[in-house]
XYZ file of C-alpha atoms in Angstrom:
589
model
C 130.741 116.306 138.816
C 132.489 113.148 137.566
C 130.096 110.974 139.582
C 127.102 112.815 138.096
C 128.370 112.285 134.529
C 129.146 108.622 135.205
C 125.710 107.914 136.676
C 123.899 109.729 133.826
C 125.953 108.398 130.952
C 122.931 106.923 129.121
C 120.934 110.171 128.634
C 124.142 112.068 127.798
C 125.022 109.464 125.172
C 121.532 109.563 123.620
C 121.512 113.379 123.501
C 124.957 113.354 121.881
C 123.694 111.013 119.154
C 120.822 113.412 118.363
C 123.305 116.301 118.131
C 125.566 114.257 115.815
C 122.677 113.611 113.417
C 121.303 117.151 113.538
C 124.734 118.435 112.514
C 124.340 116.359 109.356
C 126.940 113.691 110.044
C 126.115 110.421 108.191
C 123.912 108.276 110.406
C 125.935 105.052 110.144
C 129.175 106.807 111.123
C 127.421 108.933 113.763
C 126.237 105.742 115.464
C 129.645 104.058 115.339
C 131.606 107.167 116.383
C 129.212 107.887 119.234
C 129.437 104.301 120.463
C 133.247 104.140 120.388
C 133.704 107.592 121.928
C 131.456 106.831 124.889
C 132.956 103.350 125.222
C 136.380 104.894 125.948
C 134.829 107.467 128.288
C 132.706 104.820 130.007
C 135.641 102.532 130.751
C 137.465 105.390 132.476
C 134.393 106.503 134.436
C 133.240 103.011 135.453
C 134.807 103.228 138.973
C 132.753 106.385 139.679
C 129.369 105.027 138.491
C 128.319 102.914 141.512
C 127.966 99.904 139.233
C 125.792 101.532 136.562
C 128.581 101.234 133.953
C 129.670 97.682 133.118
C 132.097 98.485 130.312
C 135.605 97.025 130.155
C 138.254 96.792 127.473
C 137.809 93.056 126.681
C 134.195 93.833 125.724
C 135.526 95.174 122.431
C 136.254 91.579 121.459
C 132.479 91.105 121.128
C 132.230 93.504 118.186
C 133.425 91.118 115.425
C 130.961 88.472 116.581
C 128.112 91.014 116.616
C 129.072 92.147 113.103
C 129.180 88.587 111.828
C 125.819 87.817 113.433
C 124.228 90.646 111.437
C 125.903 89.774 108.153
C 124.819 86.132 108.560
C 121.184 87.130 109.185
C 119.169 85.400 106.448
C 116.077 87.519 107.143
C 117.836 90.686 105.979
C 118.764 88.916 102.736
C 115.170 89.565 101.635
C 115.955 93.310 101.340
C 118.213 93.070 98.235
C 115.844 90.556 96.618
C 112.778 92.777 96.984
C 114.752 95.873 95.987
C 116.005 94.169 92.828
C 112.479 92.955 92.030
C 111.035 96.448 92.410
C 113.649 98.121 90.221
C 113.268 95.526 87.450
C 109.476 95.939 87.501
C 109.839 99.717 87.356
C 112.015 99.335 84.226
C 109.642 96.783 82.683
C 106.906 99.336 81.944
C 104.380 97.663 84.230
C 103.487 100.953 85.930
C 102.753 102.644 82.575
C 100.461 99.823 81.467
C 98.634 99.731 84.794
C 98.107 103.481 85.013
C 96.890 103.756 81.428
C 94.484 100.812 81.732
C 93.080 101.593 85.195
C 92.825 105.266 84.227
C 90.660 104.254 81.271
C 88.545 102.021 83.540
C 87.844 104.761 86.121
C 87.981 107.622 83.588
C 84.220 108.198 83.113
C 83.708 109.210 86.775
C 84.876 112.361 88.572
C 88.200 111.758 90.249
C 88.749 108.662 88.113
C 92.434 109.347 87.542
C 92.965 109.852 91.290
C 91.239 106.523 92.022
C 93.435 104.899 89.378
C 96.593 106.330 90.960
C 95.614 105.003 94.401
C 94.686 101.571 92.995
C 97.895 101.311 90.997
C 99.899 102.619 93.973
C 98.560 99.736 96.070
C 99.414 97.227 93.319
C 102.912 98.639 92.903
C 103.353 98.537 96.679
C 102.456 94.845 96.683
C 104.886 94.090 93.856
C 107.791 96.531 94.043
C 107.833 97.546 97.715
C 109.989 100.576 96.789
C 108.606 104.074 97.451
C 110.946 105.912 95.094
C 110.038 103.718 92.109
C 106.294 104.097 92.716
C 106.300 107.883 93.211
C 108.594 108.604 90.273
C 106.713 106.288 87.895
C 103.293 107.709 88.782
C 104.618 111.268 88.785
C 106.034 110.898 85.268
C 102.942 109.200 83.842
C 99.887 110.461 85.734
C 100.786 114.009 86.711
C 100.931 115.399 83.129
C 97.577 113.744 82.322
C 95.991 115.191 85.455
C 97.306 118.641 84.577
C 96.027 118.245 81.003
C 92.452 117.648 82.131
C 92.298 120.307 84.844
C 92.977 118.505 88.107
C 93.685 120.620 91.180
C 97.456 120.716 91.605
C 97.417 120.121 95.350
C 95.120 117.119 95.101
C 97.053 115.636 92.168
C 100.469 115.955 93.815
C 99.186 114.776 97.207
C 97.496 111.658 95.883
C 100.584 110.635 93.873
C 102.969 111.097 96.814
C 100.634 109.366 99.276
C 99.910 106.410 96.983
C 103.618 105.848 96.516
C 104.139 105.613 100.289
C 101.743 102.646 100.463
C 104.858 100.588 99.695
C 105.813 101.271 103.336
C 102.967 99.289 104.895
C 101.636 96.913 102.220
C 103.777 93.742 102.029
C 106.416 93.048 100.799
C 107.537 96.245 102.502
C 111.230 96.679 103.292
C 110.472 98.506 106.541
C 108.385 95.552 107.782
C 111.362 93.237 107.209
C 113.617 95.540 109.242
C 111.010 95.976 112.002
C 110.489 92.212 112.279
C 114.245 91.710 112.586
C 114.641 94.427 115.229
C 111.652 93.154 117.227
C 112.766 89.527 116.993
C 109.547 88.405 115.319
C 108.623 86.514 112.150
C 108.547 88.482 108.899
C 105.649 86.303 107.729
C 103.597 87.245 110.810
C 104.476 90.909 110.281
C 103.322 90.703 106.653
C 100.133 88.892 107.647
C 99.331 91.475 110.305
C 99.958 94.448 107.990
C 97.655 93.323 105.144
C 94.362 94.652 106.551
C 95.756 98.012 107.820
C 97.346 98.550 104.394
C 94.046 97.894 102.621
C 92.115 100.074 105.087
C 94.571 102.933 104.527
C 94.093 102.553 100.759
C 90.334 102.723 101.297
C 90.675 105.895 103.405
C 92.598 107.559 100.577
C 89.730 106.709 98.187
C 87.159 108.016 100.671
C 89.043 111.324 100.798
C 88.958 111.568 96.995
C 85.223 110.796 97.026
C 84.611 113.589 99.543
C 86.676 116.019 97.481
C 84.671 115.220 94.321
C 81.520 116.406 96.130
C 83.117 119.289 98.008
C 85.097 120.712 95.079
C 83.343 119.328 92.017
C 85.648 120.999 89.516
C 88.886 119.930 91.201
C 88.893 116.435 89.629
C 86.883 116.240 86.380
C 86.158 113.018 84.508
C 88.103 112.133 81.381
C 86.492 113.457 78.185
C 85.141 110.910 75.727
C 87.949 111.486 73.217
C 90.530 110.533 75.849
C 88.969 107.102 76.470
C 90.829 105.247 73.726
C 89.733 101.807 74.946
C 86.084 102.766 74.684
C 83.409 101.339 76.967
C 82.923 97.743 77.952
C 82.520 97.597 81.726
C 79.617 95.155 81.325
C 81.845 92.746 79.432
C 84.446 92.990 82.212
C 81.822 92.269 84.894
C 80.591 89.212 82.968
C 84.179 87.955 82.598
C 84.769 88.367 86.340
C 81.544 86.493 87.150
C 82.604 83.621 84.865
C 86.019 83.600 86.535
C 84.348 83.418 89.951
C 82.111 80.546 88.841
C 85.094 78.569 87.517
C 87.011 79.209 90.734
C 84.081 78.039 92.872
C 83.637 74.896 90.792
C 87.330 74.076 91.039
C 87.146 74.674 94.778
C 84.349 72.121 95.130
C 86.227 69.548 93.039
C 89.470 69.980 94.992
C 87.915 70.257 98.462
C 88.756 66.670 99.439
C 92.252 66.431 97.970
C 93.541 69.979 98.660
C 91.864 70.495 102.047
C 92.039 74.054 103.418
C 94.049 75.219 100.390
C 91.257 74.326 97.947
C 90.001 77.933 97.775
C 93.461 79.186 96.773
C 93.850 76.520 94.090
C 90.322 77.224 92.845
C 91.025 80.952 92.516
C 94.312 80.168 90.728
C 92.554 77.942 88.179
C 89.816 80.519 87.560
C 92.335 83.310 86.982
C 94.448 81.182 84.626
C 91.391 80.232 82.555
C 90.102 83.807 82.158
C 93.614 85.098 81.375
C 94.146 82.454 78.683
C 90.729 83.257 77.226
C 91.529 87.009 77.063
C 94.846 86.269 75.296
C 93.119 83.942 72.809
C 90.307 86.447 72.196
C 92.801 89.180 71.328
C 95.140 86.971 69.288
C 92.416 85.257 67.242
C 90.187 88.322 66.886
C 87.122 86.542 68.289
C 85.728 89.808 69.734
C 83.868 87.973 72.494
C 85.135 90.525 74.994
C 85.383 94.299 74.793
C 88.799 95.912 74.294
C 88.585 97.413 77.785
C 87.899 94.017 79.378
C 90.723 92.406 77.408
C 93.218 95.092 78.407
C 92.243 95.097 82.086
C 92.550 91.310 82.376
C 95.797 91.061 80.403
C 97.453 93.943 82.302
C 96.220 93.086 85.801
C 96.781 89.325 85.947
C 100.633 89.271 85.725
C 101.238 91.616 88.706
C 98.536 89.791 90.691
C 100.262 86.503 89.863
C 103.559 87.976 91.031
C 101.910 89.097 94.279
C 100.672 85.543 94.828
C 104.092 84.128 93.963
C 105.664 86.287 96.673
C 103.062 86.777 99.399
C 100.892 83.712 98.748
C 103.796 81.314 99.146
C 104.875 83.090 102.345
C 101.382 83.017 103.882
C 100.875 79.358 102.901
C 104.152 78.432 104.547
C 105.669 77.202 101.280
C 108.502 79.731 101.276
C 110.321 81.961 103.744
C 110.358 85.730 103.070
C 113.890 85.429 101.676
C 112.835 82.603 99.338
C 109.710 84.561 98.387
C 111.870 87.555 97.512
C 114.112 85.364 95.352
C 111.084 83.981 93.483
C 109.727 87.504 93.073
C 113.030 88.652 91.572
C 112.930 85.783 89.068
C 109.285 86.561 88.277
C 110.151 90.228 87.675
C 112.890 89.186 85.234
C 110.405 86.963 83.376
C 107.820 89.778 83.189
C 110.406 92.250 81.897
C 111.644 89.731 79.301
C 108.072 89.015 78.119
C 107.614 92.744 77.416
C 110.956 92.973 75.600
C 112.295 95.389 78.238
C 115.030 93.159 79.686
C 118.559 94.072 78.662
C 122.056 94.015 80.104
C 121.817 97.746 80.867
C 118.581 97.283 82.847
C 120.060 94.437 84.881
C 123.264 96.399 85.492
C 121.345 99.458 86.734
C 119.136 97.297 88.961
C 122.138 95.526 90.486
C 123.940 98.815 91.120
C 120.895 100.361 92.823
C 120.315 97.218 94.872
C 123.953 97.181 96.002
C 123.813 100.840 97.054
C 120.641 100.378 99.127
C 121.829 97.121 100.695
C 125.189 98.687 101.624
C 123.374 101.687 103.102
C 121.242 99.411 105.277
C 124.172 97.225 106.340
C 126.377 100.161 107.347
C 123.584 101.657 109.451
C 123.003 98.263 111.059
C 126.696 97.788 111.893
C 126.898 101.308 113.306
C 123.810 100.574 115.401
C 125.564 97.456 116.749
C 128.540 99.543 117.945
C 126.168 102.072 119.542
C 124.055 99.407 121.259
C 127.128 97.639 122.684
C 128.089 100.801 124.565
C 124.515 101.898 125.297
C 123.709 98.590 126.950
C 127.041 98.756 128.814
C 125.958 102.010 130.463
C 122.521 100.504 131.249
C 120.857 102.710 128.654
C 118.190 100.092 127.962
C 117.261 100.106 131.663
C 117.069 103.912 131.654
C 114.784 103.934 128.577
C 112.629 101.119 129.933
C 112.123 102.827 133.299
C 111.415 106.116 131.535
C 108.725 104.627 129.284
C 107.136 102.116 131.646
C 106.680 104.748 134.360
C 104.707 107.067 132.063
C 101.242 108.022 133.363
C 98.371 106.187 131.717
C 100.035 102.780 131.512
C 99.817 101.127 128.109
C 97.736 103.931 126.562
C 100.100 106.618 127.814
C 103.064 104.647 126.519
C 101.498 104.301 123.055
C 100.620 108.002 122.870
C 104.109 109.157 123.877
C 105.862 106.657 121.604
C 103.776 107.572 118.566
C 104.304 111.283 119.167
C 108.051 110.657 119.533
C 108.245 108.645 116.290
C 106.092 111.184 114.431
C 108.322 114.132 115.357
C 111.574 112.236 114.822
C 110.283 111.344 111.354
C 110.650 115.034 110.458
C 114.427 114.527 110.561
C 115.093 110.771 110.193
C 114.001 108.286 107.560
C 112.404 104.936 108.333
C 115.662 102.908 108.261
C 117.269 105.196 110.825
C 114.170 105.123 113.030
C 113.983 101.330 112.815
C 117.634 100.776 113.732
C 117.942 103.442 116.448
C 114.549 103.932 118.112
C 112.792 100.558 117.799
C 115.390 98.509 119.767
C 114.962 100.985 122.634
C 111.152 100.854 122.569
C 110.667 97.097 122.142
C 111.694 95.976 125.691
C 109.342 98.496 127.313
C 106.475 97.447 125.021
C 107.120 93.787 125.780
C 107.187 94.466 129.534
C 103.801 96.220 129.279
C 102.360 93.120 127.587
C 101.977 94.702 124.121
C 102.033 92.270 121.207
C 105.207 93.120 119.279
C 103.737 92.285 115.846
C 100.904 94.740 116.479
C 103.418 97.251 117.862
C 105.620 96.841 114.778
C 102.744 97.398 112.342
C 101.667 100.448 114.348
C 105.178 101.900 114.141
C 105.319 101.083 110.418
C 102.163 103.111 109.777
C 103.571 105.981 111.835
C 106.942 105.858 110.071
C 105.108 106.127 106.759
C 104.576 109.800 107.579
C 108.360 110.294 107.350
C 107.958 110.203 103.557
C 105.181 112.771 103.522
C 105.765 115.684 105.869
C 108.209 118.540 105.277
C 111.010 119.403 105.412
C 112.544 115.975 104.687
C 109.661 114.034 103.130
C 111.425 111.896 100.538
C 108.237 111.182 98.562
C 107.835 114.959 98.145
C 111.415 115.219 96.911
C 110.864 112.383 94.422
C 107.729 114.074 93.080
C 109.468 117.463 92.944
C 112.212 115.926 90.788
C 109.744 114.832 88.069
C 107.088 117.580 88.290
C 107.214 120.472 85.818
C 109.226 123.437 87.097
C 108.568 125.801 84.153
C 105.515 126.380 81.924
C 105.182 124.005 78.951
C 102.807 123.369 76.045
C 100.866 120.103 76.128
C 101.194 118.324 72.774
C 97.733 116.752 72.832
C 95.553 119.586 74.106
C 97.757 122.445 72.848
C 97.283 124.276 76.149
C 99.975 126.058 78.091
C 100.389 124.215 81.391
C 101.647 126.141 84.377
C 104.305 124.486 86.592
C 103.671 122.943 89.998
C 105.273 124.819 92.868
C 106.982 123.196 95.845
C 104.409 124.809 98.135
C 101.567 123.111 96.228
C 103.289 119.735 96.631
C 103.767 120.284 100.370
C 100.204 121.510 100.974
C 98.812 118.659 98.901
C 100.516 116.162 101.223
C 99.035 117.611 104.438
C 95.565 115.926 104.204
C 97.183 112.550 103.564
C 99.466 112.961 106.579
C 96.277 113.553 108.566
C 94.790 110.342 107.112
C 97.907 108.409 108.137
C 97.615 109.779 111.695
C 93.947 108.723 111.670
C 95.084 105.237 110.617
C 97.421 105.110 113.624
C 94.465 105.930 115.892
C 92.271 103.290 114.205
C 94.980 100.649 114.640
C 95.164 101.453 118.358
C 91.366 101.465 118.702
C 90.827 98.262 116.681
C 93.860 96.032 117.296
C 92.101 93.037 115.726
C 92.975 94.504 112.310
C 96.490 93.265 113.049
C 95.920 90.548 115.641
C 94.084 88.358 113.131
C 97.544 87.057 112.171
C 97.307 84.682 115.161
C 94.361 82.918 113.547
C 91.607 81.143 115.447
C 93.147 77.886 116.563
C 91.424 75.430 118.890
C 90.740 76.882 122.304
C 92.650 75.302 125.184
C 91.223 75.334 128.707
C 94.131 75.677 131.155
C 92.034 73.937 133.826
C 92.068 70.718 131.799
C 95.829 70.684 131.258
C 97.752 68.061 133.205
C 101.523 67.807 133.381
C 102.980 64.481 134.523
C 106.659 64.195 135.382
C 107.909 60.578 135.544
C 109.899 59.523 138.600
C 113.298 57.880 138.569
C 112.097 54.817 140.476
C 113.476 53.163 143.609
C 116.384 51.629 141.766
C 117.849 53.556 138.893
C 120.272 50.844 137.940
C 123.303 52.835 139.002
C 123.964 51.082 142.259
C 121.818 53.069 144.665
C 121.403 56.404 142.969
C 118.360 58.574 143.480
C 115.526 57.335 145.654
C 111.844 57.088 144.931
C 111.347 59.543 142.077
C 110.947 63.330 142.257
C 108.322 63.023 144.951
C 109.963 60.228 146.945
C 111.291 60.512 150.449
C 114.932 59.982 149.625
C 115.544 62.504 146.848
C 118.771 64.250 147.706
C 119.305 66.362 144.611
C 122.058 68.391 146.185
C 124.727 65.786 145.296
C 125.415 63.733 142.165
C 124.101 60.161 142.091
C 126.353 57.426 143.409
C 127.960 55.282 140.717
C 128.061 52.091 142.817
C 130.886 52.909 145.228
C 132.768 55.626 147.011
C 134.199 57.954 144.396
C 137.077 60.284 145.156
C 136.364 63.956 144.780
C 137.897 65.294 141.541
C 140.500 68.004 141.965
C 139.224 71.537 141.491
C 140.260 73.045 138.150
C 142.870 75.750 138.242
C 141.362 79.216 137.982
C 142.776 81.449 135.206
C 144.287 84.712 136.334
C 141.894 87.657 136.355
C 142.225 89.852 133.246
C 143.585 93.346 133.581
C 140.599 95.527 132.636
C 142.418 98.791 133.115
C 144.209 98.621 129.775
C 142.818 98.426 126.218
C 143.123 95.000 124.572
C 145.974 94.243 122.219
C 144.493 93.731 118.758
């Protein structure tokens, strides 16, 4: 019995961890406690394991170094920066301005408010990167308006929750930073690979709304004329965008020689700055060359787009690392909040407190995962998982199907941080052995983990929306109607179609990997047949008094002994061997 337990320590340890977490024990402490408990057991059972357990007491000395290695990881420093940026932007009123303006722009068409929520959700995802901030802001602002004008409750709640979860996959996503760190890959490559899947997922949400407007025509009515306070003026906006494009193209042609491949980016930057300055001047001076709608759209949209470029553009251009991009984004968020008069000591204090809580949460889980992995690797758990996954029928396809099903069902009980720190390190070696690109694999897992926010019973986006949705009937001040509350069941059922869309996105990413693999670019092709490697020889006389003979290919290359230094050298005495440590006792701390 003891031999059986010793030789199957890895699956027993993994099952015990699942039991710990299902009981409700905090994940960080469940990981650490599980690792230490099985470390003590493993040391005692090592003689009965036939070599499958390599644990010994001195191995505990490795823990401080592993802890320090994680705390000194500069990549993870991007998490507090992006969290702080998102919280400051949420307090700055940017979400209110965006939702009001884009709602007015899409208002005349059926489902216009739903389109506006999805569009703003994508913009907030690219600026804040925080799901809670996006869902709560859109739930407070958009949900009462949707209820006022007769939107279906399931559709309204589902589109708000789903749009908020776009912060999971659209850079600068926190989960992509963690996945890149756990997979040992570049955060910039992970961001670059996730751009197109994030935009495609946003498009699929809009396609679903379009289908619903034809299938259930009364479920998402257009805004009435009296609610469109900015009036019309789409033509003026289109003309302004065409002028902006012309200026950008002209600047691109002028800068083509000096700026090189970055001329298109500089041209677009100049065009945007010109049209933004013109909109500000038109409003300030009362020139009335643009419609109010065009003015508002340009003035409200340009700052968050500029912030997106400041963060992601500098990362993609290689100007800044993700950590530096996060720092610049945090400074940009402070400037935007100050320009709106929303920056105060209380706002900064709340943002710092929230950032500290989230960063501490992540760090404690990561340190607990380090204790768990030390023991799990000591009982050859990584070999057990790798053999289990690599030997699945169907090869790479079978592996991907099983892994995605595993992550999907675990997401019912674990959030994305816990999945990233516990599951991903176990899956990555098997994926690498099967020849799967780890950036593509990371983006695929990120899309799958996005469902953890959406499906019951522990979908956090649903909880966030439930906290701000009306729970009792109320009278709307503008329409004077009595609005019925939104039930928890309506929120859950409204999320189901969007979970299905996210699963469809997982399938599309597997079927069309080039959506992610474009991050490698299209560099010059290299023909291996034309490659030639030349290794220089050492020559007949190496200047050391005999030495090595005629190069690596010469007849007198005796590489089994050190080169002669011009005479007979005495053999140095062998160093004294230290006494073998006593591994049967715990180390003295």
